[in-house]
PDB file of C-alpha atoms in Angstrom:
ATOM      1  CA  MET A  14     -13.949 -18.975  -2.897  1.00  0.00           C
ATOM      2  CA  LEU A  15     -10.989 -17.256  -1.215  1.00  0.00           C
ATOM      3  CA  ARG A  16      -7.636 -17.125  -2.952  1.00  0.00           C
ATOM      4  CA  GLU A  17      -4.064 -16.774  -1.788  1.00  0.00           C
ATOM      5  CA  ASP A  18      -3.608 -13.507  -3.690  1.00  0.00           C
ATOM      6  CA  MET A  19      -6.487 -11.799  -1.884  1.00  0.00           C
ATOM      7  CA  LYS A  20      -5.581  -9.195   0.702  1.00  0.00           C
ATOM      8  CA  VAL A  21      -6.504  -9.333   4.377  1.00  0.00           C
ATOM      9  CA  ILE A  22      -8.398  -6.038   4.119  1.00  0.00           C
ATOM     10  CA  ASP A  23     -10.576  -7.232   1.257  1.00  0.00           C
ATOM     11  CA  ILE A  24     -11.446 -10.466   3.026  1.00  0.00           C
ATOM     12  CA  VAL A  25     -12.344  -8.793   6.319  1.00  0.00           C
ATOM     13  CA  TYR A  26     -14.223  -6.047   4.491  1.00  0.00           C
ATOM     14  CA  ARG A  27     -16.383  -8.469   2.553  1.00  0.00           C
ATOM     15  CA  TYR A  28     -16.707 -11.134   5.245  1.00  0.00           C
ATOM     16  CA  PRO A  29     -16.644  -9.491   8.709  1.00  0.00           C
ATOM     17  CA  HIS A  30     -16.684 -12.803  10.585  1.00  0.00           C
ATOM     18  CA  THR A  31     -13.215 -13.593   9.229  1.00  0.00           C
ATOM     19  CA  GLU A  32     -11.843 -10.968  11.598  1.00  0.00           C
ATOM     20  CA  ALA A  33     -12.054 -13.527  14.408  1.00  0.00           C
ATOM     21  CA  VAL A  34      -9.926 -15.960  12.412  1.00  0.00           C
ATOM     22  CA  PHE A  35      -7.130 -13.450  11.934  1.00  0.00           C
ATOM     23  CA  LYS A  36      -7.306 -12.561  15.639  1.00  0.00           C
ATOM     24  CA  ARG A  37      -6.744 -16.216  16.481  1.00  0.00           C
ATOM     25  CA  TYR A  38      -3.451 -15.980  14.623  1.00  0.00           C
ATOM     26  CA  ASP A  39      -2.276 -12.940  16.631  1.00  0.00           C
ATOM     27  CA  SER A  40      -0.809 -15.054  19.404  1.00  0.00           C
ATOM     28  CA  ARG A  41       1.032 -17.245  16.921  1.00  0.00           C
ATOM     29  CA  LEU A  42       2.931 -14.333  15.432  1.00  0.00           C
ATOM     30  CA  GLY A  43       3.178 -12.404  18.698  1.00  0.00           C
ATOM     31  CA  GLY A  44       1.370  -9.319  17.411  1.00  0.00           C
ATOM     32  CA  CYS A  45      -1.673  -7.980  15.670  1.00  0.00           C
ATOM     33  CA  VAL A  46      -2.142  -9.452  12.171  1.00  0.00           C
ATOM     34  CA  MET A  47      -4.651  -6.828  11.129  1.00  0.00           C
ATOM     35  CA  CYS A  48      -2.513  -3.946  12.455  1.00  0.00           C
ATOM     36  CA  SER A  49       0.659  -4.870  10.617  1.00  0.00           C
ATOM     37  CA  HIS A  50      -0.483  -6.949   7.672  1.00  0.00           C
ATOM     38  CA  ILE A  51      -3.866  -5.683   6.602  1.00  0.00           C
ATOM     39  CA  PHE A  52      -2.583  -4.894   3.111  1.00  0.00           C
ATOM     40  CA  ASP A  53      -0.749  -8.199   2.713  1.00  0.00           C
ATOM     41  CA  THR A  54      -2.074 -11.069   0.658  1.00  0.00           C
ATOM     42  CA  LEU A  55      -2.767 -14.403   2.340  1.00  0.00           C
ATOM     43  CA  ASN A  56       0.211 -15.829   0.496  1.00  0.00           C
ATOM     44  CA  GLU A  57       2.549 -13.144   1.846  1.00  0.00           C
ATOM     45  CA  LEU A  58       1.214 -13.507   5.364  1.00  0.00           C
ATOM     46  CA  THR A  59       1.562 -17.269   5.534  1.00  0.00           C
ATOM     47  CA  LYS A  60       5.005 -17.276   3.952  1.00  0.00           C
ATOM     48  CA  ARG A  61       6.289 -14.640   6.315  1.00  0.00           C
ATOM     49  CA  TYR A  62       5.219 -16.544   9.429  1.00  0.00           C
ATOM     50  CA  ASP A  63       5.311 -20.066   8.071  1.00  0.00           C
ATOM     51  CA  PHE A  64       1.582 -20.615   8.566  1.00  0.00           C
ATOM     52  CA  ASP A  65      -0.269 -23.295   6.647  1.00  0.00           C
ATOM     53  CA  LEU A  66      -1.943 -21.406   3.776  1.00  0.00           C
ATOM     54  CA  ALA A  67      -4.495 -24.116   3.011  1.00  0.00           C
ATOM     55  CA  GLN A  68      -5.505 -24.314   6.670  1.00  0.00           C
ATOM     56  CA  LEU A  69      -5.873 -20.537   6.951  1.00  0.00           C
ATOM     57  CA  ILE A  70      -8.029 -20.400   3.813  1.00  0.00           C
ATOM     58  CA  LYS A  71     -10.160 -23.256   5.146  1.00  0.00           C
ATOM     59  CA  GLU A  72     -10.734 -21.423   8.441  1.00  0.00           C
ATOM     60  CA  LEU A  73     -11.481 -18.168   6.645  1.00  0.00           C
ATOM     61  CA  GLU A  74     -13.943 -19.794   4.277  1.00  0.00           C
ATOM     62  CA  GLU A  75     -15.808 -21.376   7.175  1.00  0.00           C
ATOM     63  CA  ALA A  76     -16.061 -17.969   8.843  1.00  0.00           C
ATOM     64  CA  ALA A  77     -16.956 -16.275   5.553  1.00  0.00           C
ATOM     65  CA  ALA A  78     -19.860 -18.649   5.082  1.00  0.00           C
ATOM     66  CA  ASP A  79     -21.308 -17.352   8.350  1.00  0.00           C
ATOM     67  CA  SER A  80     -20.612 -13.701   7.574  1.00  0.00           C
ATOM     68  CA  PRO A  81     -23.416 -11.348   6.689  1.00  0.00           C
ATOM     69  CA  GLY A  82     -20.967  -9.828   4.221  1.00  0.00           C
ATOM     70  CA  ILE A  83     -21.445  -6.650   2.283  1.00  0.00           C
ATOM     71  CA  ILE A  84     -21.061  -8.311  -1.054  1.00  0.00           C
ATOM     72  CA  LYS A  85     -23.746  -7.269  -3.495  1.00  0.00           C
ATOM     73  CA  GLN A  86     -26.135  -9.801  -4.887  1.00  0.00           C
ATOM     74  CA  GLY A  87     -24.719 -11.502  -7.953  1.00  0.00           C
ATOM     75  CA  GLU A  88     -21.217 -10.163  -7.347  1.00  0.00           C
ATOM     76  CA  ARG A  89     -18.368 -12.625  -7.623  1.00  0.00           C
ATOM     77  CA  ILE A  90     -15.203 -12.515  -5.581  1.00  0.00           C
ATOM     78  CA  ASP A  91     -12.214 -12.478  -7.834  1.00  0.00           C
ATOM     79  CA  ALA A  92      -8.692 -11.218  -7.295  1.00  0.00           C
ATOM     80  CA  SER A  93      -9.005  -9.028 -10.358  1.00  0.00           C
ATOM     81  CA  GLU A  94     -11.690  -7.042  -8.558  1.00  0.00           C
ATOM     82  CA  GLN A  95      -9.516  -6.207  -5.589  1.00  0.00           C
ATOM     83  CA  ASN A  96      -8.781  -2.551  -5.474  1.00  0.00           C
ATOM     84  CA  CYS A  97      -6.697  -1.730  -2.450  1.00  0.00           C
TER      85      CYS A  97
ATOM     86  CA  MET B  23     -20.327  21.625  -3.195  1.00  0.00           C
ATOM     87  CA  GLN B  24     -18.741  18.365  -2.055  1.00  0.00           C
ATOM     88  CA  VAL B  25     -19.844  16.942   1.278  1.00  0.00           C
ATOM     89  CA  ASN B  26     -17.082  16.132   3.738  1.00  0.00           C
ATOM     90  CA  LYS B  27     -17.855  12.746   5.272  1.00  0.00           C
ATOM     91  CA  ILE B  28     -16.578  12.102   8.797  1.00  0.00           C
ATOM     92  CA  VAL B  29     -15.495   8.678  10.012  1.00  0.00           C
ATOM     93  CA  ASP B  30     -15.090   8.753  13.785  1.00  0.00           C
ATOM     94  CA  ALA B  31     -12.953   5.706  14.590  1.00  0.00           C
ATOM     95  CA  ARG B  32     -11.571   6.837  17.926  1.00  0.00           C
ATOM     96  CA  GLY B  33     -11.168   4.045  20.428  1.00  0.00           C
ATOM     97  CA  LEU B  34     -11.666   1.327  17.837  1.00  0.00           C
ATOM     98  CA  ASP B  35      -9.244  -1.564  17.439  1.00  0.00           C
ATOM     99  CA  CYS B  36      -7.758  -2.712  14.143  1.00  0.00           C
ATOM    100  CA  PRO B  37      -9.047  -3.295  11.574  1.00  0.00           C
ATOM    101  CA  GLN B  38     -12.199  -1.245  12.225  1.00  0.00           C
ATOM    102  CA  PRO B  39     -10.752   2.239  11.505  1.00  0.00           C
ATOM    103  CA  VAL B  40      -9.504   1.199   8.088  1.00  0.00           C
ATOM    104  CA  ILE B  41     -12.599  -0.897   7.309  1.00  0.00           C
ATOM    105  CA  LEU B  42     -14.959   1.972   8.207  1.00  0.00           C
ATOM    106  CA  THR B  43     -12.897   4.382   6.135  1.00  0.00           C
ATOM    107  CA  LYS B  44     -12.953   2.045   3.146  1.00  0.00           C
ATOM    108  CA  LYS B  45     -16.699   1.655   3.524  1.00  0.00           C
ATOM    109  CA  ALA B  46     -17.148   5.427   3.522  1.00  0.00           C
ATOM    110  CA  MET B  47     -14.998   5.685   0.397  1.00  0.00           C
ATOM    111  CA  ASP B  48     -17.050   3.023  -1.365  1.00  0.00           C
ATOM    112  CA  GLU B  49     -20.367   4.542  -0.295  1.00  0.00           C
ATOM    113  CA  GLY B  50     -19.221   7.837  -1.697  1.00  0.00           C
ATOM    114  CA  GLY B  51     -18.618   6.185  -5.034  1.00  0.00           C
ATOM    115  CA  GLY B  52     -14.936   6.972  -4.708  1.00  0.00           C
ATOM    116  CA  ALA B  53     -15.624  10.656  -4.970  1.00  0.00           C
ATOM    117  CA  GLY B  54     -15.483  13.646  -2.697  1.00  0.00           C
ATOM    118  CA  ARG B  55     -13.857  14.428   0.592  1.00  0.00           C
ATOM    119  CA  LEU B  56     -13.531  12.389   3.715  1.00  0.00           C
ATOM    120  CA  THR B  57     -12.059  12.861   7.177  1.00  0.00           C
ATOM    121  CA  ALA B  58     -11.160   9.945   9.423  1.00  0.00           C
ATOM    122  CA  ILE B  59     -10.539  10.618  13.112  1.00  0.00           C
ATOM    123  CA  VAL B  60      -8.387   8.110  14.964  1.00  0.00           C
ATOM    124  CA  ASP B  61      -6.379   8.059  18.157  1.00  0.00           C
ATOM    125  CA  ARG B  62      -3.874   5.296  17.415  1.00  0.00           C
ATOM    126  CA  ASP B  63      -0.695   5.506  15.383  1.00  0.00           C
ATOM    127  CA  VAL B  64      -1.277   2.196  13.651  1.00  0.00           C
ATOM    128  CA  ALA B  65      -4.751   3.254  12.526  1.00  0.00           C
ATOM    129  CA  ARG B  66      -3.347   6.528  11.204  1.00  0.00           C
ATOM    130  CA  GLU B  67      -0.674   4.701   9.200  1.00  0.00           C
ATOM    131  CA  ASN B  68      -3.092   2.141   7.778  1.00  0.00           C
ATOM    132  CA  ILE B  69      -5.595   4.802   6.741  1.00  0.00           C
ATOM    133  CA  LYS B  70      -2.823   6.798   5.062  1.00  0.00           C
ATOM    134  CA  ARG B  71      -1.900   3.691   3.110  1.00  0.00           C
ATOM    135  CA  LEU B  72      -5.522   2.981   2.232  1.00  0.00           C
ATOM    136  CA  ALA B  73      -5.865   6.551   0.975  1.00  0.00           C
ATOM    137  CA  GLN B  74      -2.801   6.131  -1.232  1.00  0.00           C
ATOM    138  CA  ASN B  75      -4.059   2.823  -2.583  1.00  0.00           C
ATOM    139  CA  GLN B  76      -7.501   4.221  -3.333  1.00  0.00           C
ATOM    140  CA  GLY B  77      -6.214   7.304  -5.104  1.00  0.00           C
ATOM    141  CA  TYR B  78      -6.842   9.902  -2.409  1.00  0.00           C
ATOM    142  CA  ASP B  79      -4.580  12.767  -1.475  1.00  0.00           C
ATOM    143  CA  TYR B  80      -4.392  13.115   2.276  1.00  0.00           C
ATOM    144  CA  ARG B  81      -3.255  15.452   5.004  1.00  0.00           C
ATOM    145  CA  VAL B  82      -2.846  14.491   8.655  1.00  0.00           C
ATOM    146  CA  GLU B  83      -3.718  16.978  11.356  1.00  0.00           C
ATOM    147  CA  GLU B  84      -2.869  16.207  14.986  1.00  0.00           C
ATOM    148  CA  LYS B  85      -5.244  17.547  17.601  1.00  0.00           C
ATOM    149  CA  ASP B  86      -4.824  16.752  21.293  1.00  0.00           C
ATOM    150  CA  GLY B  87      -3.428  13.282  20.682  1.00  0.00           C
ATOM    151  CA  GLU B  88      -5.945  12.507  17.959  1.00  0.00           C
ATOM    152  CA  TYR B  89      -5.315  12.355  14.246  1.00  0.00           C
ATOM    153  CA  HIS B  90      -7.628  13.875  11.689  1.00  0.00           C
ATOM    154  CA  ILE B  91      -6.807  12.425   8.293  1.00  0.00           C
ATOM    155  CA  HIS B  92      -8.318  14.634   5.624  1.00  0.00           C
ATOM    156  CA  MET B  93      -8.653  12.823   2.309  1.00  0.00           C
ATOM    157  CA  THR B  94      -9.608  14.156  -1.083  1.00  0.00           C
ATOM    158  CA  ARG B  95     -10.173  11.992  -4.105  1.00  0.00           C
ATOM    159  CA  VAL B  96      -7.593  12.702  -6.780  1.00  0.00           C
ATOM    160  CA  LEU B  97      -9.049  13.561 -10.166  1.00  0.00           C
ATOM    161  CA  ASN B  98      -9.361  10.626 -12.498  1.00  0.00           C
ATOM    162  CA  LYS B  99      -7.360  10.286 -15.695  1.00  0.00           C
ATOM    163  CA  GLU B 100      -9.921  11.926 -17.956  1.00  0.00           C
ATOM    164  CA  GLU B 101     -10.308  14.878 -15.611  1.00  0.00           C
ATOM    165  CA  ASN B 102      -6.563  15.255 -15.385  1.00  0.00           C
ATOM    166  CA  GLU B 103      -6.147  15.414 -19.133  1.00  0.00           C
ATOM    167  CA  THR B 104      -7.842  18.765 -19.013  1.00  0.00           C
ATOM    168  CA  SER B 105      -6.070  20.017 -15.916  1.00  0.00           C
ATOM    169  CA  GLY B 106      -2.586  18.911 -16.960  1.00  0.00           C
ATOM    170  CA  SER B 107      -1.723  17.470 -13.542  1.00  0.00           C
ATOM    171  CA  GLY B 108      -1.708  13.918 -12.231  1.00  0.00           C
ATOM    172  CA  ARG B 109       0.172  11.448 -10.154  1.00  0.00           C
ATOM    173  CA  ILE B 110       3.384  10.098 -11.591  1.00  0.00           C
ATOM    174  CA  SER B 111       4.774   6.697 -10.772  1.00  0.00           C
ATOM    175  CA  ILE B 112       8.336   5.748 -11.727  1.00  0.00           C
ATOM    176  CA  LEU B 113       9.378   2.134 -12.249  1.00  0.00           C
ATOM    177  CA  ILE B 114      13.133   1.620 -11.814  1.00  0.00           C
ATOM    178  CA  LYS B 115      14.307  -1.762 -13.104  1.00  0.00           C
ATOM    179  CA  SER B 116      18.064  -1.355 -12.762  1.00  0.00           C
ATOM    180  CA  ASP B 117      20.667   0.261 -10.563  1.00  0.00           C
ATOM    181  CA  LEU B 118      22.052   1.873 -13.720  1.00  0.00           C
ATOM    182  CA  PHE B 119      20.438   4.576 -15.840  1.00  0.00           C
ATOM    183  CA  GLY B 120      20.242   3.283 -19.395  1.00  0.00           C
ATOM    184  CA  GLU B 121      22.491   0.858 -21.198  1.00  0.00           C
ATOM    185  CA  GLY B 122      26.155   1.291 -22.032  1.00  0.00           C
ATOM    186  CA  ASP B 123      29.044   2.089 -19.747  1.00  0.00           C
ATOM    187  CA  GLU B 124      28.313   1.053 -16.149  1.00  0.00           C
ATOM    188  CA  GLU B 125      30.096   3.979 -14.544  1.00  0.00           C
ATOM    189  CA  LEU B 126      28.166   6.413 -16.717  1.00  0.00           C
ATOM    190  CA  GLY B 127      24.953   4.551 -15.812  1.00  0.00           C
ATOM    191  CA  ARG B 128      25.688   5.034 -12.092  1.00  0.00           C
ATOM    192  CA  VAL B 129      26.450   8.745 -12.542  1.00  0.00           C
ATOM    193  CA  LEU B 130      23.264   9.279 -14.543  1.00  0.00           C
ATOM    194  CA  MET B 131      21.130   7.444 -11.975  1.00  0.00           C
ATOM    195  CA  LYS B 132      22.561   9.579  -9.196  1.00  0.00           C
ATOM    196  CA  GLY B 133      21.824  12.688 -11.222  1.00  0.00           C
ATOM    197  CA  PHE B 134      18.306  11.481 -11.989  1.00  0.00           C
ATOM    198  CA  LEU B 135      17.379  10.891  -8.341  1.00  0.00           C
ATOM    199  CA  TYR B 136      19.033  14.133  -7.248  1.00  0.00           C
ATOM    200  CA  THR B 137      17.064  16.059  -9.859  1.00  0.00           C
ATOM    201  CA  LEU B 138      13.807  14.435  -8.769  1.00  0.00           C
ATOM    202  CA  ASN B 139      14.410  15.974  -5.360  1.00  0.00           C
ATOM    203  CA  GLU B 140      15.012  19.399  -6.847  1.00  0.00           C
ATOM    204  CA  LEU B 141      12.060  19.514  -9.233  1.00  0.00           C
ATOM    205  CA  GLU B 142       8.479  20.295  -8.304  1.00  0.00           C
ATOM    206  CA  THR B 143       6.664  17.292  -9.740  1.00  0.00           C
ATOM    207  CA  SER B 144       3.507  15.296  -9.088  1.00  0.00           C
ATOM    208  CA  LEU B 145       5.619  12.254  -8.296  1.00  0.00           C
ATOM    209  CA  SER B 146       3.679   9.877  -6.046  1.00  0.00           C
ATOM    210  CA  SER B 147       5.676   6.657  -6.059  1.00  0.00           C
ATOM    211  CA  LEU B 148       8.985   5.035  -6.930  1.00  0.00           C
ATOM    212  CA  ILE B 149       8.910   1.301  -7.560  1.00  0.00           C
ATOM    213  CA  PHE B 150      12.182  -0.641  -7.584  1.00  0.00           C
ATOM    214  CA  MET B 151      12.330  -3.995  -9.340  1.00  0.00           C
ATOM    215  CA  ASN B 152      15.091  -6.499 -10.131  1.00  0.00           C
ATOM    216  CA  LYS B 153      18.533  -4.835  -9.745  1.00  0.00           C
ATOM    217  CA  GLY B 154      16.785  -1.531  -9.085  1.00  0.00           C
ATOM    218  CA  ILE B 155      16.365  -2.690  -5.477  1.00  0.00           C
ATOM    219  CA  PHE B 156      20.103  -2.169  -4.937  1.00  0.00           C
ATOM    220  CA  LEU B 157      19.371   1.561  -4.938  1.00  0.00           C
ATOM    221  CA  THR B 158      17.223   1.289  -1.792  1.00  0.00           C
ATOM    222  CA  LEU B 159      19.814  -0.592   0.254  1.00  0.00           C
ATOM    223  CA  GLU B 160      21.804   0.912   3.091  1.00  0.00           C
ATOM    224  CA  ASP B 161      25.068   0.953   1.089  1.00  0.00           C
ATOM    225  CA  SER B 162      23.483   2.497  -2.006  1.00  0.00           C
ATOM    226  CA  PRO B 163      25.252   5.629  -3.308  1.00  0.00           C
ATOM    227  CA  VAL B 164      21.842   7.286  -3.758  1.00  0.00           C
ATOM    228  CA  ILE B 165      20.142   6.205  -0.559  1.00  0.00           C
ATOM    229  CA  GLU B 166      20.096   9.755   0.805  1.00  0.00           C
ATOM    230  CA  HIS B 167      18.252  11.042  -2.267  1.00  0.00           C
ATOM    231  CA  ILE B 168      15.675   8.269  -1.960  1.00  0.00           C
ATOM    232  CA  GLN B 169      15.223   8.831   1.774  1.00  0.00           C
ATOM    233  CA  THR B 170      14.696  12.546   1.120  1.00  0.00           C
ATOM    234  CA  LEU B 171      12.016  11.757  -1.455  1.00  0.00           C
ATOM    235  CA  GLU B 172      10.358   9.435   1.039  1.00  0.00           C
ATOM    236  CA  LYS B 173      10.320  12.192   3.671  1.00  0.00           C
ATOM    237  CA  LYS B 174       8.482  14.370   1.152  1.00  0.00           C
ATOM    238  CA  GLY B 175       5.680  11.791   1.126  1.00  0.00           C
ATOM    239  CA  ILE B 176       6.646   9.885  -1.992  1.00  0.00           C
ATOM    240  CA  GLU B 177       5.919   6.184  -1.686  1.00  0.00           C
ATOM    241  CA  VAL B 178       9.067   4.061  -2.063  1.00  0.00           C
ATOM    242  CA  LEU B 179       8.431   0.415  -2.877  1.00  0.00           C
ATOM    243  CA  SER B 180      10.980  -2.361  -3.336  1.00  0.00           C
ATOM    244  CA  CYS B 181      10.172  -5.755  -4.812  1.00  0.00           C
ATOM    245  CA  GLY B 182      10.179  -8.378  -2.034  1.00  0.00           C
ATOM    246  CA  THR B 183      10.924 -11.247  -4.396  1.00  0.00           C
ATOM    247  CA  CYS B 184      13.954  -9.360  -5.713  1.00  0.00           C
ATOM    248  CA  LEU B 185      15.231  -8.569  -2.199  1.00  0.00           C
ATOM    249  CA  ASP B 186      14.881 -12.254  -1.319  1.00  0.00           C
ATOM    250  CA  TYR B 187      16.571 -13.378  -4.528  1.00  0.00           C
ATOM    251  CA  TYR B 188      19.584 -11.147  -3.985  1.00  0.00           C
ATOM    252  CA  GLN B 189      19.486 -11.892  -0.214  1.00  0.00           C
ATOM    253  CA  LYS B 190      19.299  -8.189   0.631  1.00  0.00           C
ATOM    254  CA  THR B 191      16.042  -7.965   2.590  1.00  0.00           C
ATOM    255  CA  ASP B 192      17.817  -7.058   5.816  1.00  0.00           C
ATOM    256  CA  LYS B 193      19.705  -4.235   4.054  1.00  0.00           C
ATOM    257  CA  LEU B 194      16.644  -2.276   2.930  1.00  0.00           C
ATOM    258  CA  ALA B 195      17.042   1.329   4.088  1.00  0.00           C
ATOM    259  CA  ALA B 196      14.138   3.187   2.475  1.00  0.00           C
ATOM    260  CA  GLY B 197      10.453   2.616   1.917  1.00  0.00           C
ATOM    261  CA  ARG B 198       8.778  -0.717   2.260  1.00  0.00           C
ATOM    262  CA  ILE B 199       8.622  -4.091   0.604  1.00  0.00           C
ATOM    263  CA  THR B 200       5.984  -4.699  -2.027  1.00  0.00           C
ATOM    264  CA  ASN B 201       4.773  -7.529  -4.226  1.00  0.00           C
ATOM    265  CA  MET B 202       3.876  -7.642  -7.912  1.00  0.00           C
ATOM    266  CA  TYR B 203       0.180  -7.308  -7.116  1.00  0.00           C
ATOM    267  CA  SER B 204       0.596  -4.060  -5.174  1.00  0.00           C
ATOM    268  CA  ALA B 205       3.232  -2.719  -7.542  1.00  0.00           C
ATOM    269  CA  LEU B 206       0.985  -3.210 -10.542  1.00  0.00           C
ATOM    270  CA  GLU B 207      -1.906  -1.702  -8.651  1.00  0.00           C
ATOM    271  CA  THR B 208       0.191   1.388  -7.914  1.00  0.00           C
ATOM    272  CA  LEU B 209       1.334   1.672 -11.528  1.00  0.00           C
ATOM    273  CA  ALA B 210      -2.173   1.163 -12.865  1.00  0.00           C
ATOM    274  CA  GLY B 211      -3.508   3.788 -10.468  1.00  0.00           C
ATOM    275  CA  ALA B 212      -1.003   6.404 -11.554  1.00  0.00           C
ATOM    276  CA  ASP B 213      -1.931   8.953 -14.168  1.00  0.00           C
ATOM    277  CA  ARG B 214       1.467   8.745 -15.794  1.00  0.00           C
ATOM    278  CA  THR B 215       4.257   6.228 -15.509  1.00  0.00           C
ATOM    279  CA  ILE B 216       7.951   6.491 -16.352  1.00  0.00           C
ATOM    280  CA  THR B 217      10.155   3.421 -16.716  1.00  0.00           C
ATOM    281  CA  ILE B 218      13.894   3.621 -16.127  1.00  0.00           C
TER     282      ILE B 218
END
């Protein structure tokens, strides 16, 4: 569902519960992920700090499944739709 | 008359100011005017970047330690065809201007960037790819011209993969690092593009 080329902002925007996942990573990088990297893709973020991309996506997808989300009915998440 | 939407994000932690602003942009159908009020530097910077990414012109007003970011949607391509204006994005793929003699290429590139500073244009972004990234490094002969353009509000983007490849990331002296995704997004969002 989530892809490595999706940006932090788009994930948090569509799945608000994923915010908590990114906050968990704050301590690991010694700063605020969503302050400094909100426009980064997951791939960029994990490469920069040597996080496990697959693990991060897994955690985000679990949180996304619980998110109320603002995605419209019938809309698909695809990197080509990302617009910021 | 266009309605000016207000997003009051004072006292909110990241990423709420930028998320609320994006929501207001989307609810407005990408049209109209919008003002975001924040009280943190990081929120101000992220909203400025969001505005750029979403095709808004913006102006920041500081009031008693708070920032009012006034954003106006830039006309779309069709609208601009009638007005004759529009945002220009320049893609620079080399540290030389054109092919041929290298020394001449360096002189022409210097002249090109100097002239960009002198002209009144709708330039919104400069994107440096491949050997073009050498122009944004601290020892670049044109770094002052690029820094001046950046101070005027022009977005300066250098390819992160290229900086890594040439092992020059720590020498970057203007703008910020970008990736192909964001670079293409910026180019696609521009009304006109020029490739050097």
